[in-house]
Amino acid sequence: MSVKFKDYYEVLGVARTASADDIRKQYRKLARKYHPDVNKHADAESRFKEIGEAYEVLSDVEKRKRYDQLGANYHAGQDFAPPPGWENMQYEFGARPESAGGYTAEAAGDFSDFFETLFGGGGFRPGGGFRPGGGFRPGQAGGEPFQNFRKRRGEDHEATVTISLEEAFHGAKKPIHLQVARMDEHGRVQRESKQYTVQIPPGTADGARIRLAGQGGQGAGEGAAGDLYLRVQIAPHPVFRLIGADLEVTVPVAPWEVALGAKVPVPTMTGNAMLALPAGTQSGQRLRLRGKGLASARHHGDLIVNIQVAVPRHLNEKEKTLFAELARVSSFNPRVD
Amino acid sequence: MKQDDMFQAASRPAEKSAPSRDLLSLAELAWLADATPQMISDLLEWDLAAPCERDPEPWFAVEILPQVRKAVRLHRDLGVGFCSMGLVLDLLERIEELERRLAE
């Protein structure tokens, strides 16, 4: 099948000497005119795509330079074959300035045969030529307007996944089910469960986002699918309270342990640790066990031990006697001291 | 492949209860319209996508999906702002109506 030459300048209705600004303005004008949601003519969509392809080439300095090297002697619709030596020309289609954070393109498959003959995809690829991710799509997902209609990355989506504190602390490989909605042929919403296996890194914090590449919205044309982000929600824990990367635990202690000082066992996520209580520790005082909270490359949390002095509800005779003796000899007055 | 098949999923944790009717959560509407949740929130803010229930989260009738998709395309492809989107959609609807009458 022969490839027909496309006059991209003619498609956009600009002179070969047109500036980048003129090309952008003209593209926007034509995009508004031929957008399939605005223009209901039968050929509007194909015209819109043709305009997008022309803009793809003429708005990119390297592609335009390469296209211009064909010269002005070709006419639209004329049979086209690449000039001898074309495939040996070295070109690097680097990322356009505005493409930072933008789209990646796997191949140029959705463009015309002419485009692919020139810039790779279905035909030959120029040496060192089209690089995936290099210079195809400006803009960010859902951000910049006038994105290329033919090669738009799918949107990123977000869902919430609830995990236990143990899973967040130690990390886990967790199967999760998301309820997925899709439209059936009658336009009704059908929901079905979709399973993903998610790798939870150790030390995952509440609110962290886990990326499932390519599981978001479908791209348009050859545009890559968006990503699915799972926002982590850590379920309340019966023992520990999570405060950022720190964990907090309340430890009841006996009056004599805080009065005299003692070593008491404290629960941590990796088993009990011995905490040295200084003599005179107060009820409600918070002591810090460094490095016993959530730990990851980004943060290193501590375990905060909230001391709560507990008093025996029932005393035996000996205890009563000893407390009475203490009350008698002690000069301590908590309402004054 | 039909277009609807392309919009395959909505992100909602399975443990949440499903609505009683064919209603879409904001996340589901975003997914099916290939928009970000923020775009749907913007449409909501500008009264361009009205929920039919709130519990208190908004739930949307599936019938508004084509209009939402159109608004998202106009925003993304042509840079139509949300503040003027209502006017654009109304004018497009009027043009379609007038063209339909002319064709009769």
CSV table of C-alpha atoms in Angstrom, one decimal:
chain,number,residue,atom,x,y,z
A,1,MET,CA,0.0,0.0,0.0
A,2,SER,CA,1.4,3.3,-1.0
A,3,VAL,CA,1.8,6.1,1.5
A,4,LYS,CA,0.3,9.5,0.7
A,5,PHE,CA,2.2,12.7,1.4
A,6,LYS,CA,0.5,14.9,4.0
A,7,ASP,CA,1.0,18.6,3.8
A,8,TYR,CA,0.9,19.5,7.5
A,9,TYR,CA,1.2,23.2,6.8
A,10,GLU,CA,-1.8,23.0,4.5
A,11,VAL,CA,-3.8,21.0,7.1
A,12,LEU,CA,-3.3,23.7,9.6
A,13,GLY,CA,-3.6,26.5,7.0
A,14,VAL,CA,-0.3,28.1,7.9
A,15,ALA,CA,2.7,29.2,5.9
A,16,ARG,CA,5.9,27.1,5.9
A,17,THR,CA,7.5,30.1,7.7
A,18,ALA,CA,4.9,30.3,10.4
A,19,SER,CA,6.2,30.8,13.9
A,20,ALA,CA,5.5,28.4,16.8
A,21,ASP,CA,3.1,30.9,18.2
A,22,ASP,CA,1.1,31.2,14.9
A,23,ILE,CA,1.0,27.4,14.7
A,24,ARG,CA,-0.3,27.1,18.2
A,25,LYS,CA,-3.0,29.7,17.7
A,26,GLN,CA,-4.1,28.2,14.4
A,27,TYR,CA,-4.2,24.7,16.0
A,28,ARG,CA,-6.4,26.0,18.8
A,29,LYS,CA,-8.7,27.7,16.4
A,30,LEU,CA,-9.1,24.6,14.3
A,31,ALA,CA,-9.4,22.3,17.3
A,32,ARG,CA,-12.3,24.4,18.5
A,33,LYS,CA,-13.9,24.3,15.1
A,34,TYR,CA,-13.6,20.6,14.5
A,35,HIS,CA,-13.8,19.1,17.9
A,36,PRO,CA,-16.3,16.3,17.6
A,37,ASP,CA,-18.4,17.6,20.5
A,38,VAL,CA,-18.8,20.9,18.7
A,39,ASN,CA,-18.9,20.0,15.1
A,40,LYS,CA,-21.4,17.3,14.1
A,41,HIS,CA,-20.3,16.9,10.5
A,42,ALA,CA,-19.5,13.3,9.6
A,43,ASP,CA,-15.8,14.1,8.9
A,44,ALA,CA,-15.2,16.3,11.9
A,45,GLU,CA,-13.5,13.7,14.0
A,46,SER,CA,-11.2,12.6,11.2
A,47,ARG,CA,-10.4,16.3,10.5
A,48,PHE,CA,-9.8,16.9,14.2
A,49,LYS,CA,-7.4,13.9,14.3
A,50,GLU,CA,-5.6,15.1,11.1
A,51,ILE,CA,-5.2,18.6,12.8
A,52,GLY,CA,-3.8,16.9,15.9
A,53,GLU,CA,-1.3,14.9,13.8
A,54,ALA,CA,-0.2,18.1,12.0
A,55,TYR,CA,0.2,19.9,15.3
A,56,GLU,CA,2.1,17.0,16.7
A,57,VAL,CA,4.7,17.5,14.0
A,58,LEU,CA,4.8,21.2,13.5
A,59,SER,CA,4.8,22.1,17.2
A,60,ASP,CA,7.8,19.9,17.9
A,61,VAL,CA,11.0,21.6,16.9
A,62,GLU,CA,12.8,18.4,16.0
A,63,LYS,CA,9.9,16.8,14.2
A,64,ARG,CA,9.2,19.9,12.2
A,65,LYS,CA,12.9,20.2,11.2
A,66,ARG,CA,12.8,16.6,10.0
A,67,TYR,CA,9.6,17.1,8.1
A,68,ASP,CA,10.9,20.3,6.5
A,69,GLN,CA,13.9,18.4,5.2
A,70,LEU,CA,11.5,16.7,2.7
A,71,GLY,CA,11.4,20.1,0.9
A,72,ALA,CA,8.4,21.9,-0.5
A,73,ASN,CA,8.1,19.9,-3.7
A,74,TYR,CA,5.7,17.3,-2.4
A,75,HIS,CA,1.9,17.9,-2.7
A,76,ALA,CA,-0.8,16.6,-0.5
A,77,GLY,CA,-2.0,13.2,-1.6
A,78,GLN,CA,1.0,12.5,-3.7
A,79,ASP,CA,2.6,9.0,-3.4
A,80,PHE,CA,5.4,9.2,-0.9
A,81,ALA,CA,8.5,7.2,-0.3
A,82,PRO,CA,11.2,8.3,2.0
A,83,PRO,CA,14.2,9.8,0.2
A,84,PRO,CA,17.3,7.6,0.0
A,85,GLY,CA,19.3,7.7,3.1
A,86,TRP,CA,16.4,9.0,5.2
A,87,GLU,CA,16.5,6.0,7.6
A,88,ASN,CA,20.2,6.7,8.3
A,89,MET,CA,19.6,10.3,9.5
A,90,GLN,CA,20.3,10.5,13.2
A,91,TYR,CA,17.6,12.2,15.2
A,92,GLU,CA,16.7,12.3,18.8
A,93,PHE,CA,13.2,13.4,19.5
A,94,GLY,CA,13.7,14.7,23.0
A,95,ALA,CA,11.0,15.7,25.4
A,96,ARG,CA,9.4,19.0,24.6
A,97,PRO,CA,9.8,21.6,27.3
A,98,GLU,CA,6.2,21.3,28.4
A,99,SER,CA,6.2,17.6,28.5
A,100,ALA,CA,7.7,17.3,32.0
A,101,GLY,CA,5.5,15.0,34.0
A,102,GLY,CA,3.5,14.3,30.9
A,103,TYR,CA,2.6,11.4,28.8
A,104,THR,CA,4.6,8.5,27.6
A,105,ALA,CA,4.0,7.0,24.2
A,106,GLU,CA,4.7,3.4,23.4
A,107,ALA,CA,4.5,3.7,19.7
A,108,ALA,CA,3.2,6.0,17.1
A,109,GLY,CA,0.6,3.4,15.9
A,110,ASP,CA,-2.5,5.6,15.8
A,111,PHE,CA,-1.1,8.2,13.5
A,112,SER,CA,-1.3,8.0,9.8
A,113,ASP,CA,1.0,5.8,7.7
A,114,PHE,CA,2.7,8.9,6.5
A,115,PHE,CA,3.5,10.0,10.0
A,116,GLU,CA,4.8,6.5,11.0
A,117,THR,CA,6.9,6.4,7.9
A,118,LEU,CA,8.6,9.6,8.9
A,119,PHE,CA,8.8,9.2,12.6
A,120,GLY,CA,8.6,5.5,13.3
A,121,GLY,CA,5.9,3.2,14.5
A,122,GLY,CA,4.6,1.1,11.6
A,123,GLY,CA,7.5,1.8,9.3
A,124,PHE,CA,11.2,2.2,9.8
A,125,ARG,CA,12.6,4.0,12.8
A,126,PRO,CA,15.2,6.6,12.2
A,127,GLY,CA,18.5,5.8,13.9
A,128,GLY,CA,18.2,6.7,17.6
A,129,GLY,CA,14.8,8.0,16.6
A,130,PHE,CA,11.5,8.1,18.4
A,131,ARG,CA,12.0,7.3,22.1
A,132,PRO,CA,9.1,6.1,24.1
A,133,GLY,CA,8.3,8.8,26.6
A,134,GLY,CA,10.2,11.4,24.6
A,135,GLY,CA,8.4,14.3,23.1
A,136,PHE,CA,5.0,12.9,22.3
A,137,ARG,CA,2.5,14.4,24.6
A,138,PRO,CA,2.6,17.6,26.5
A,139,GLY,CA,0.5,18.2,29.6
A,140,GLN,CA,-0.3,16.4,32.7
A,141,ALA,CA,-3.1,14.0,33.4
A,142,GLY,CA,-6.3,16.0,33.6
A,143,GLY,CA,-4.4,19.2,33.5
A,144,GLU,CA,-3.4,21.1,30.4
A,145,PRO,CA,-6.0,21.8,27.7
A,146,PHE,CA,-5.5,21.2,24.0
A,147,GLN,CA,-4.0,17.8,24.7
A,148,ASN,CA,-3.5,15.7,21.6
A,149,PHE,CA,-6.8,14.1,21.0
A,150,ARG,CA,-5.2,11.0,19.5
A,151,LYS,CA,-2.7,10.2,22.2
A,152,ARG,CA,-3.9,11.1,25.6
A,153,ARG,CA,-2.9,9.3,28.7
A,154,GLY,CA,-5.8,7.9,30.8
A,155,GLU,CA,-6.7,9.6,34.0
A,156,ASP,CA,-5.3,8.5,37.3
A,157,HIS,CA,-7.9,7.1,39.8
A,158,GLU,CA,-7.8,6.7,43.5
A,159,ALA,CA,-9.4,4.3,45.9
A,160,THR,CA,-9.0,3.7,49.6
A,161,VAL,CA,-7.6,0.5,51.1
A,162,THR,CA,-7.8,-0.2,54.8
A,163,ILE,CA,-4.9,-2.2,56.3
A,164,SER,CA,-4.0,-3.2,59.9
A,165,LEU,CA,-1.3,-1.5,61.8
A,166,GLU,CA,0.6,-4.8,61.8
A,167,GLU,CA,0.5,-4.8,57.9
A,168,ALA,CA,1.6,-1.2,57.9
A,169,PHE,CA,4.5,-1.8,60.3
A,170,HIS,CA,5.9,-5.0,58.9
A,171,GLY,CA,4.8,-4.7,55.3
A,172,ALA,CA,2.6,-7.2,53.6
A,173,LYS,CA,1.5,-8.6,50.3
A,174,LYS,CA,-2.2,-8.1,50.5
A,175,PRO,CA,-4.9,-9.2,48.2
A,176,ILE,CA,-7.6,-6.5,48.0
A,177,HIS,CA,-10.9,-6.4,46.3
A,178,LEU,CA,-12.3,-3.2,44.8
A,179,GLN,CA,-15.8,-2.9,43.6
A,180,VAL,CA,-15.7,-2.0,40.0
A,181,ALA,CA,-18.4,-0.3,38.0
A,182,ARG,CA,-18.9,-0.6,34.3
A,183,MET,CA,-21.7,0.2,31.9
A,184,ASP,CA,-23.4,-2.7,30.3
A,185,GLU,CA,-24.9,-2.7,26.8
A,186,HIS,CA,-28.2,-1.3,28.2
A,187,GLY,CA,-26.4,1.6,29.8
A,188,ARG,CA,-27.0,0.2,33.3
A,189,VAL,CA,-24.3,0.2,35.9
A,190,GLN,CA,-22.9,-3.2,36.7
A,191,ARG,CA,-20.7,-3.7,39.7
A,192,GLU,CA,-18.2,-6.5,40.1
A,193,SER,CA,-15.3,-7.2,42.4
A,194,LYS,CA,-11.9,-6.9,41.0
A,195,GLN,CA,-8.9,-8.3,42.9
A,196,TYR,CA,-5.4,-6.8,43.1
A,197,THR,CA,-2.4,-8.0,45.0
A,198,VAL,CA,-0.8,-5.1,46.6
A,199,GLN,CA,2.7,-4.9,48.1
A,200,ILE,CA,2.5,-2.8,51.3
A,201,PRO,CA,6.0,-1.6,52.1
A,202,PRO,CA,7.2,-1.8,55.7
A,203,GLY,CA,6.5,1.4,57.6
A,204,THR,CA,3.7,2.6,55.4
A,205,ALA,CA,2.1,5.6,56.9
A,206,ASP,CA,-1.6,6.5,57.2
A,207,GLY,CA,-2.6,8.4,54.1
A,208,ALA,CA,0.2,7.0,52.0
A,209,ARG,CA,-0.5,6.3,48.3
A,210,ILE,CA,0.4,3.1,46.6
A,211,ARG,CA,0.5,3.2,42.8
A,212,LEU,CA,-0.8,0.4,40.6
A,213,ALA,CA,0.6,1.3,37.3
A,214,GLY,CA,-1.7,1.1,34.3
A,215,GLN,CA,-4.8,0.2,36.4
A,216,GLY,CA,-6.4,3.6,36.0
A,217,GLY,CA,-8.5,5.1,33.1
A,218,GLN,CA,-7.9,4.0,29.6
A,219,GLY,CA,-5.9,6.3,27.4
A,220,ALA,CA,-7.2,7.7,24.1
A,221,GLY,CA,-5.7,6.3,21.0
A,222,GLU,CA,-2.2,5.0,21.8
A,223,GLY,CA,-2.1,6.9,25.1
A,224,ALA,CA,-1.1,4.8,28.0
A,225,ALA,CA,-3.6,3.9,30.7
A,226,GLY,CA,-3.6,6.0,33.8
A,227,ASP,CA,-2.6,4.6,37.2
A,228,LEU,CA,-4.7,3.5,40.1
A,229,TYR,CA,-3.6,5.0,43.4
A,230,LEU,CA,-4.6,3.3,46.6
A,231,ARG,CA,-4.8,5.6,49.6
A,232,VAL,CA,-3.8,3.7,52.7
A,233,GLN,CA,-6.1,4.0,55.7
A,234,ILE,CA,-4.7,2.2,58.8
A,235,ALA,CA,-7.5,0.7,60.9
A,236,PRO,CA,-7.6,1.7,64.6
A,237,HIS,CA,-5.6,-0.7,66.8
A,238,PRO,CA,-6.7,-2.0,70.2
A,239,VAL,CA,-3.4,-1.3,71.8
A,240,PHE,CA,-1.5,1.4,69.8
A,241,ARG,CA,-2.6,4.8,68.6
A,242,LEU,CA,-0.9,6.1,65.5
A,243,ILE,CA,0.2,9.7,65.4
A,244,GLY,CA,2.0,10.4,62.2
A,245,ALA,CA,4.9,7.9,62.3
A,246,ASP,CA,4.8,7.7,66.1
A,247,LEU,CA,2.9,5.1,68.0
A,248,GLU,CA,1.4,5.8,71.4
A,249,VAL,CA,0.6,3.2,74.0
A,250,THR,CA,-0.8,3.6,77.5
A,251,VAL,CA,0.9,1.6,80.2
A,252,PRO,CA,-0.7,1.2,83.7
A,253,VAL,CA,1.9,1.2,86.5
A,254,ALA,CA,1.6,0.7,90.2
A,255,PRO,CA,2.1,3.7,92.6
A,256,TRP,CA,5.3,2.2,94.0
A,257,GLU,CA,6.8,1.6,90.6
A,258,VAL,CA,6.6,5.3,89.7
A,259,ALA,CA,7.5,6.4,93.3
A,260,LEU,CA,10.6,4.2,93.6
A,261,GLY,CA,11.5,3.8,89.9
A,262,ALA,CA,11.2,0.4,88.2
A,263,LYS,CA,11.7,-1.4,85.0
A,264,VAL,CA,8.3,-2.3,83.4
A,265,PRO,CA,7.5,-4.3,80.3
A,266,VAL,CA,6.0,-2.1,77.5
A,267,PRO,CA,4.3,-3.6,74.4
A,268,THR,CA,5.9,-2.7,71.1
A,269,MET,CA,5.1,-3.8,67.6
A,270,THR,CA,7.9,-6.4,67.8
A,271,GLY,CA,7.2,-7.7,71.3
A,272,ASN,CA,7.7,-6.4,74.8
A,273,ALA,CA,10.5,-4.0,75.6
A,274,MET,CA,11.7,-3.0,79.2
A,275,LEU,CA,11.2,0.6,80.0
A,276,ALA,CA,13.1,2.1,82.9
A,277,LEU,CA,10.8,4.4,84.9
A,278,PRO,CA,12.7,7.0,86.8
A,279,ALA,CA,11.7,7.4,90.4
A,280,GLY,CA,9.1,10.2,90.7
A,281,THR,CA,7.5,9.6,87.3
A,282,GLN,CA,4.1,11.2,87.1
A,283,SER,CA,0.9,9.8,85.9
A,284,GLY,CA,0.2,11.1,82.4
A,285,GLN,CA,3.9,11.6,81.8
A,286,ARG,CA,4.9,10.6,78.3
A,287,LEU,CA,8.2,8.7,77.8
A,288,ARG,CA,9.7,8.1,74.4
A,289,LEU,CA,11.2,4.8,73.1
A,290,ARG,CA,13.2,5.9,70.1
A,291,GLY,CA,12.9,3.9,66.8
A,292,LYS,CA,9.9,1.8,68.0
A,293,GLY,CA,7.4,3.5,65.7
A,294,LEU,CA,6.8,3.2,62.0
A,295,ALA,CA,10.0,3.2,60.1
A,296,SER,CA,10.7,3.6,56.4
A,297,ALA,CA,13.2,5.4,54.2
A,298,ARG,CA,11.1,8.6,54.7
A,299,HIS,CA,10.4,8.5,58.4
A,300,HIS,CA,11.5,6.9,61.6
A,301,GLY,CA,8.9,7.0,64.3
A,302,ASP,CA,9.1,6.5,68.1
A,303,LEU,CA,6.9,4.8,70.6
A,304,ILE,CA,5.4,7.2,73.1
A,305,VAL,CA,4.6,5.5,76.4
A,306,ASN,CA,1.8,7.2,78.2
A,307,ILE,CA,2.2,6.4,81.9
A,308,GLN,CA,-1.0,5.9,83.9
A,309,VAL,CA,-0.8,5.2,87.6
A,310,ALA,CA,-3.3,2.6,88.6
A,311,VAL,CA,-4.4,2.1,92.2
A,312,PRO,CA,-5.6,-1.3,93.4
A,313,ARG,CA,-9.3,-1.4,93.7
A,314,HIS,CA,-9.3,-3.9,96.6
A,315,LEU,CA,-6.6,-4.0,99.3
A,316,ASN,CA,-5.9,-6.9,101.6
A,317,GLU,CA,-5.3,-6.3,105.3
A,318,LYS,CA,-1.5,-6.1,104.9
A,319,GLU,CA,-1.8,-3.6,102.1
A,320,LYS,CA,-4.2,-1.5,104.0
A,321,THR,CA,-1.8,-1.4,107.0
A,322,LEU,CA,1.1,-0.4,104.8
A,323,PHE,CA,-0.8,2.3,103.0
A,324,ALA,CA,-2.0,3.6,106.3
A,325,GLU,CA,1.5,3.7,107.6
A,326,LEU,CA,2.6,5.5,104.4
A,327,ALA,CA,-0.1,8.1,104.9
A,328,ARG,CA,1.0,8.6,108.4
A,329,VAL,CA,4.6,9.1,107.8
A,330,SER,CA,4.5,10.9,104.4
A,331,SER,CA,4.6,14.6,104.1
A,332,PHE,CA,3.5,14.5,100.5
A,333,ASN,CA,0.4,16.6,99.6
A,334,PRO,CA,-0.4,16.3,95.9
A,335,ARG,CA,-2.7,19.4,96.1
A,336,VAL,CA,0.2,21.5,97.3
A,337,ASP,CA,3.3,19.9,95.9
B,1,MET,CA,-14.9,-2.5,21.3
B,2,LYS,CA,-17.7,-0.2,22.4
B,3,GLN,CA,-16.7,3.0,24.1
B,4,ASP,CA,-18.5,2.0,27.3
B,5,ASP,CA,-16.3,-1.1,27.6
B,6,MET,CA,-13.3,1.2,27.7
B,7,PHE,CA,-14.5,2.8,30.9
B,8,GLN,CA,-14.3,-0.4,32.8
B,9,ALA,CA,-14.1,0.5,36.4
B,10,ALA,CA,-14.8,2.7,39.3
B,11,SER,CA,-12.8,2.7,42.5
B,12,ARG,CA,-14.8,2.1,45.6
B,13,PRO,CA,-13.8,-0.2,48.4
B,14,ALA,CA,-15.8,-3.3,48.2
B,15,GLU,CA,-16.8,-3.2,51.8
B,16,LYS,CA,-18.9,0.0,51.3
B,17,SER,CA,-22.5,-0.7,50.7
B,18,ALA,CA,-23.8,-0.4,47.1
B,19,PRO,CA,-26.5,2.1,46.4
B,20,SER,CA,-30.0,0.9,46.0
B,21,ARG,CA,-30.5,2.1,42.4
B,22,ASP,CA,-28.2,2.7,39.5
B,23,LEU,CA,-26.4,5.5,41.1
B,24,LEU,CA,-22.8,6.4,40.8
B,25,SER,CA,-20.5,7.6,43.5
B,26,LEU,CA,-18.2,10.6,42.7
B,27,ALA,CA,-15.3,8.2,42.3
B,28,GLU,CA,-17.3,6.0,40.0
B,29,LEU,CA,-18.5,8.9,37.9
B,30,ALA,CA,-14.9,10.1,37.6
B,31,TRP,CA,-13.8,6.7,36.5
B,32,LEU,CA,-16.5,6.1,34.0
B,33,ALA,CA,-16.1,9.6,32.5
B,34,ASP,CA,-12.3,9.2,32.5
B,35,ALA,CA,-12.0,12.3,34.7
B,36,THR,CA,-10.2,13.0,37.9
B,37,PRO,CA,-12.3,13.2,41.1
B,38,GLN,CA,-11.3,16.8,41.2
B,39,MET,CA,-12.9,17.5,37.8
B,40,ILE,CA,-16.1,16.0,39.0
B,41,SER,CA,-15.9,18.1,42.2
B,42,ASP,CA,-15.4,21.1,40.0
B,43,LEU,CA,-18.5,20.2,37.9
B,44,LEU,CA,-20.4,19.8,41.1
B,45,GLU,CA,-19.2,23.1,42.3
B,46,TRP,CA,-20.4,24.8,39.1
B,47,ASP,CA,-23.7,23.0,39.2
B,48,LEU,CA,-22.8,21.1,36.0
B,49,ALA,CA,-23.3,17.7,37.5
B,50,ALA,CA,-26.1,17.7,40.0
B,51,PRO,CA,-26.3,14.7,42.4
B,52,CYS,CA,-29.7,13.1,42.8
B,53,GLU,CA,-29.0,11.9,46.4
B,54,ARG,CA,-26.7,12.8,49.2
B,55,ASP,CA,-26.1,10.5,52.1
B,56,PRO,CA,-24.1,12.8,52.8
B,57,GLU,CA,-21.8,11.9,49.9
B,58,PRO,CA,-23.2,12.8,46.5
B,59,TRP,CA,-24.7,10.0,44.3
B,60,PHE,CA,-25.3,10.7,40.6
B,61,ALA,CA,-27.8,9.3,38.2
B,62,VAL,CA,-26.1,7.3,35.4
B,63,GLU,CA,-28.1,9.4,32.9
B,64,ILE,CA,-25.8,12.3,33.4
B,65,LEU,CA,-22.7,10.4,32.3
B,66,PRO,CA,-22.8,11.4,28.5
B,67,GLN,CA,-23.1,15.1,29.5
B,68,VAL,CA,-20.3,14.8,32.1
B,69,ARG,CA,-18.1,13.0,29.5
B,70,LYS,CA,-18.7,15.8,27.0
B,71,ALA,CA,-17.9,18.5,29.6
B,72,VAL,CA,-14.6,16.6,30.5
B,73,ARG,CA,-13.6,16.4,26.8
B,74,LEU,CA,-14.4,20.1,26.2
B,75,HIS,CA,-12.3,21.0,29.3
B,76,ARG,CA,-9.4,18.8,28.4
B,77,ASP,CA,-9.3,19.1,24.7
B,78,LEU,CA,-10.3,22.8,24.3
B,79,GLY,CA,-9.5,24.3,27.6
B,80,VAL,CA,-13.1,25.3,28.3
B,81,GLY,CA,-13.2,26.6,31.8
B,82,PHE,CA,-15.8,25.3,34.3
B,83,CYS,CA,-17.2,28.8,34.9
B,84,SER,CA,-18.2,29.1,31.2
B,85,MET,CA,-18.9,25.4,30.7
B,86,GLY,CA,-22.6,25.7,31.4
B,87,LEU,CA,-22.9,28.4,28.7
B,88,VAL,CA,-21.0,26.4,26.2
B,89,LEU,CA,-23.1,23.3,26.9
B,90,ASP,CA,-26.3,25.3,26.6
B,91,LEU,CA,-25.3,26.9,23.4
B,92,LEU,CA,-24.2,23.5,21.9
B,93,GLU,CA,-27.6,22.1,22.9
B,94,ARG,CA,-29.4,25.0,21.3
B,95,ILE,CA,-27.4,24.6,18.1
B,96,GLU,CA,-28.2,20.9,18.0
B,97,GLU,CA,-31.8,21.6,18.5
B,98,LEU,CA,-31.9,24.3,15.8
B,99,GLU,CA,-30.0,22.0,13.4
B,100,ARG,CA,-32.5,19.2,14.1
B,101,ARG,CA,-35.4,21.6,13.3
B,102,LEU,CA,-33.8,22.8,10.2
B,103,ALA,CA,-33.3,19.2,9.0
B,104,GLU,CA,-37.0,18.4,9.5
